């Protein structure tokens, strides 16, 4: 059975943990693609250019199959994995956490680093608003103008979001449908013979 919903965070948050003079500033971001990692990471490196490390981890996808843990020069397994572990313990996906470290002059050792990165991440995620989102499927709908209102009415009844409309000789719509409503919505559209529905954008 397919998963119909998933949990992520609603907005970026920030928290800080200190240990023996070292500062660990954790930033958590909601993301949807790997490409967004660089978009958030690069400005943090500029903002905190005097920091020693910018370690991060992310988990992506409804099934959580895309992930990465980066130690950025810290001892192997002492930063990225503890960050990822906290993301997983909260049960969220489509989340990136970057922890910026300013070295305080005292070596913390691997156990100390694991504790610091884990705690900083946990602090940030504890203040994040966790929200539930629908797993969505994109479909493409084609119809003539006289039935456009029917397409939109059926879409609204099934919690669908029309993300693009191309209204020229005929009407072509790109629609995001909650997985839970997908079958019933497509069936309702197809009952009206003038409405074509495609899942591969082959129109």
Short mmCIF file of C-alpha atoms in Angstrom, two decimals:
data_model
loop_
_atom_site.label_atom_id
_atom_site.label_comp_id
_atom_site.label_asym_id
_atom_site.label_seq_id
_atom_site.Cartn_x
_atom_site.Cartn_y
_atom_site.Cartn_z
CA UNK A 1 0.00 0.00 0.00
CA UNK A 2 1.37 3.41 -0.98
CA UNK A 3 2.06 6.03 1.65
CA UNK A 4 -0.50 8.85 1.26
CA UNK A 5 1.09 11.41 3.60
CA UNK A 6 4.51 12.32 4.97
CA UNK A 7 5.93 14.66 7.61
CA UNK A 8 8.33 17.54 7.08
CA UNK A 9 9.07 20.90 8.71
CA UNK A 10 7.08 24.01 7.86
CA UNK A 11 9.82 26.68 7.85
CA UNK A 12 13.54 27.21 8.50
CA UNK A 13 14.67 27.26 12.15
CA UNK A 14 17.93 27.89 13.99
CA UNK A 15 19.37 26.78 17.34
CA UNK A 16 22.75 26.79 19.08
CA UNK A 17 24.70 24.51 21.41
CA UNK A 18 27.98 25.34 23.15
CA UNK A 19 30.59 22.99 24.62
CA UNK A 20 34.05 23.93 25.97
CA UNK A 21 34.14 27.13 23.95
CA UNK A 22 33.02 25.59 20.67
CA UNK A 23 29.78 26.87 19.16
CA UNK A 24 27.52 24.60 17.12
CA UNK A 25 24.84 26.56 15.24
CA UNK A 26 22.20 24.32 13.67
CA UNK A 27 20.04 25.44 10.77
CA UNK A 28 17.13 23.26 9.59
CA UNK A 29 15.47 23.88 6.22
CA UNK A 30 12.53 22.29 4.38
CA UNK A 31 13.80 21.23 0.92
CA UNK A 32 12.44 19.22 -1.99
CA UNK A 33 15.50 18.59 -4.17
CA UNK A 34 19.23 17.87 -3.77
CA UNK A 35 19.89 21.08 -5.71
CA UNK A 36 18.53 23.14 -2.82
CA UNK A 37 21.30 21.89 -0.50
CA UNK A 38 23.89 24.10 -2.20
CA UNK A 39 21.43 27.00 -2.25
CA UNK A 40 21.32 26.99 1.56
CA UNK A 41 24.85 25.78 2.28
CA UNK A 42 26.77 28.38 0.25
CA UNK A 43 25.23 31.46 1.93
CA UNK A 44 25.91 29.93 5.36
CA UNK A 45 29.57 29.44 4.42
CA UNK A 46 29.71 33.11 3.42
CA UNK A 47 27.91 34.30 6.54
CA UNK A 48 30.09 32.13 8.81
CA UNK A 49 33.34 32.36 6.84
CA UNK A 50 35.38 32.24 10.06
CA UNK A 51 33.83 28.95 11.16
CA UNK A 52 35.86 25.73 11.08
CA UNK A 53 33.26 23.28 9.76
CA UNK A 54 29.89 23.31 7.98
CA UNK A 55 28.59 19.78 8.48
CA UNK A 56 25.22 18.71 7.16
CA UNK A 57 22.77 15.91 6.46
CA UNK A 58 19.53 15.62 4.57
CA UNK A 59 16.74 13.13 3.99
CA UNK A 60 14.59 13.43 0.85
CA UNK A 61 11.57 11.74 -0.68
CA UNK A 62 8.35 10.28 0.62
CA UNK A 63 10.09 6.96 1.23
CA UNK A 64 13.19 8.75 2.54
CA UNK A 65 15.42 6.93 0.07
CA UNK A 66 17.63 9.93 -0.79
CA UNK A 67 19.98 10.98 1.98
CA UNK A 68 23.48 12.16 2.69
CA UNK A 69 25.61 12.77 5.79
CA UNK A 70 28.65 15.04 5.39
CA UNK A 71 31.33 15.41 8.11
CA UNK A 72 33.14 18.30 6.34
CA UNK A 73 36.54 17.51 7.82
CA UNK A 74 35.39 16.34 11.25
CA UNK A 75 36.38 12.76 12.22
CA UNK A 76 34.42 10.21 10.17
CA UNK A 77 30.94 9.59 11.58
CA UNK A 78 31.18 12.30 14.23
CA UNK A 79 29.01 14.97 12.58
CA UNK A 80 26.91 14.03 9.53
CA UNK A 81 25.57 10.77 10.94
CA UNK A 82 24.47 12.26 14.29
CA UNK A 83 22.70 15.03 12.35
CA UNK A 84 20.95 12.51 10.09
CA UNK A 85 20.07 10.39 13.11
CA UNK A 86 18.14 13.29 14.65
CA UNK A 87 16.27 13.98 11.40
CA UNK A 88 15.24 10.32 11.37
CA UNK A 89 14.32 10.23 15.05
CA UNK A 90 11.84 13.08 14.49
CA UNK A 91 10.41 11.11 11.56
CA UNK A 92 10.64 13.87 8.96
CA UNK A 93 11.80 13.94 5.35
CA UNK A 94 12.50 16.68 2.78
CA UNK A 95 14.71 18.25 5.45
CA UNK A 96 18.25 19.62 5.41
CA UNK A 97 20.18 20.41 8.61
CA UNK A 98 23.47 22.31 8.48
CA UNK A 99 25.52 22.67 11.67
CA UNK A 100 28.16 25.40 11.63
CA UNK A 101 31.02 24.89 14.10
CA UNK A 102 33.27 27.53 15.55
CA UNK A 103 36.23 25.84 17.25
CA UNK A 104 36.73 26.96 20.84
CA UNK A 105 40.33 25.78 21.30
CA UNK A 106 39.59 22.57 23.20
CA UNK A 107 39.38 19.22 21.41
CA UNK A 108 36.10 17.47 22.21
CA UNK A 109 37.03 13.99 20.97
CA UNK A 110 34.72 11.88 18.81
CA UNK A 111 32.16 11.16 21.59
CA UNK A 112 32.03 14.88 22.41
CA UNK A 113 31.55 15.82 18.77
CA UNK A 114 28.79 13.25 18.29
CA UNK A 115 27.01 14.64 21.35
CA UNK A 116 27.42 18.26 20.19
CA UNK A 117 26.19 17.75 16.62
CA UNK A 118 23.35 15.56 17.82
CA UNK A 119 22.27 18.06 20.50
CA UNK A 120 22.46 21.12 18.21
CA UNK A 121 20.34 19.33 15.60
CA UNK A 122 17.84 18.12 18.20
CA UNK A 123 17.49 21.69 19.55
CA UNK A 124 16.71 23.06 16.09
CA UNK A 125 14.22 20.33 15.21
CA UNK A 126 12.50 20.63 18.60
CA UNK A 127 11.44 24.19 17.76
CA UNK A 128 10.48 23.42 14.15
CA UNK A 129 6.81 23.02 13.32
CA UNK A 130 6.33 19.51 11.96
CA UNK A 131 3.53 19.34 9.41
CA UNK A 132 1.86 16.53 7.51
CA UNK A 133 1.72 16.84 3.73
CA UNK A 134 -0.13 14.84 1.13
CA UNK A 135 1.84 12.72 -1.27
CA UNK A 136 0.92 14.20 -4.63
CA UNK A 137 0.81 12.89 -8.17
CA UNK A 138 0.96 15.19 -11.20
CA UNK A 139 -1.49 14.67 -14.06
CA UNK A 140 -2.18 16.59 -17.25
CA UNK A 141 -5.73 17.34 -18.33
CA UNK A 142 -6.96 18.42 -21.77
CA UNK A 143 -10.44 19.62 -22.60
CA UNK A 144 -12.47 22.05 -24.70
CA UNK A 145 -13.53 25.40 -23.24
CA UNK A 146 -17.18 24.42 -22.56
CA UNK A 147 -16.12 21.76 -20.02
CA UNK A 148 -13.30 23.72 -18.33
CA UNK A 149 -15.56 24.63 -15.40
CA UNK A 150 -16.33 20.92 -14.90
CA UNK A 151 -12.60 20.12 -14.81
CA UNK A 152 -11.99 22.80 -12.17
CA UNK A 153 -15.06 21.82 -10.12
CA UNK A 154 -13.99 18.16 -9.99
CA UNK A 155 -10.43 19.22 -9.13
CA UNK A 156 -11.64 21.30 -6.16
CA UNK A 157 -13.83 18.45 -4.91
CA UNK A 158 -10.74 16.23 -4.76
CA UNK A 159 -8.35 18.73 -3.12
CA UNK A 160 -6.34 19.07 -6.33
CA UNK A 161 -4.08 22.02 -7.07
CA UNK A 162 -3.98 23.43 -10.60
CA UNK A 163 -0.36 24.47 -11.01
CA UNK A 164 -0.42 25.55 -14.66
CA UNK A 165 -3.02 26.43 -17.30
CA UNK A 166 -2.40 26.69 -21.03
CA UNK A 167 -5.57 28.12 -22.56
CA UNK A 168 -5.24 28.35 -26.34
CA UNK A 169 -7.20 26.37 -28.97
CA UNK A 170 -8.05 23.94 -26.19
CA UNK A 171 -7.45 23.94 -22.43
CA UNK A 172 -4.45 22.09 -21.00
CA UNK A 173 -3.94 21.98 -17.26
CA UNK A 174 -1.18 20.63 -15.06
CA UNK A 175 -2.73 19.38 -11.84
CA UNK A 176 -1.27 18.05 -8.58
CA UNK A 177 -3.51 15.49 -6.92
CA UNK A 178 -3.29 14.07 -3.40
CA UNK A 179 -2.54 10.36 -3.79
CA UNK A 180 -5.55 9.49 -1.62
CA UNK A 181 -7.88 11.28 -4.09
CA UNK A 182 -6.12 10.32 -7.30
CA UNK A 183 -8.25 7.36 -8.42
CA UNK A 184 -11.61 8.99 -7.68
CA UNK A 185 -10.67 12.30 -9.30
CA UNK A 186 -9.36 10.74 -12.50
CA UNK A 187 -12.46 8.52 -12.67
CA UNK A 188 -14.72 11.57 -12.27
CA UNK A 189 -12.90 13.40 -15.07
CA UNK A 190 -13.03 10.39 -17.38
CA UNK A 191 -16.79 10.05 -16.91
CA UNK A 192 -17.00 13.27 -18.91
CA UNK A 193 -15.97 12.14 -22.36
CA UNK A 194 -14.71 15.55 -23.43
CA UNK A 195 -12.02 15.46 -20.71
CA UNK A 196 -8.70 13.70 -21.43
CA UNK A 197 -6.39 12.76 -18.57
CA UNK A 198 -2.76 11.76 -19.00
CA UNK A 199 -0.13 10.77 -16.42
CA UNK A 200 2.89 11.09 -18.74
CA UNK A 201 2.39 14.58 -20.26
CA UNK A 202 2.17 13.19 -23.80
CA UNK A 203 -0.38 15.74 -25.05
#
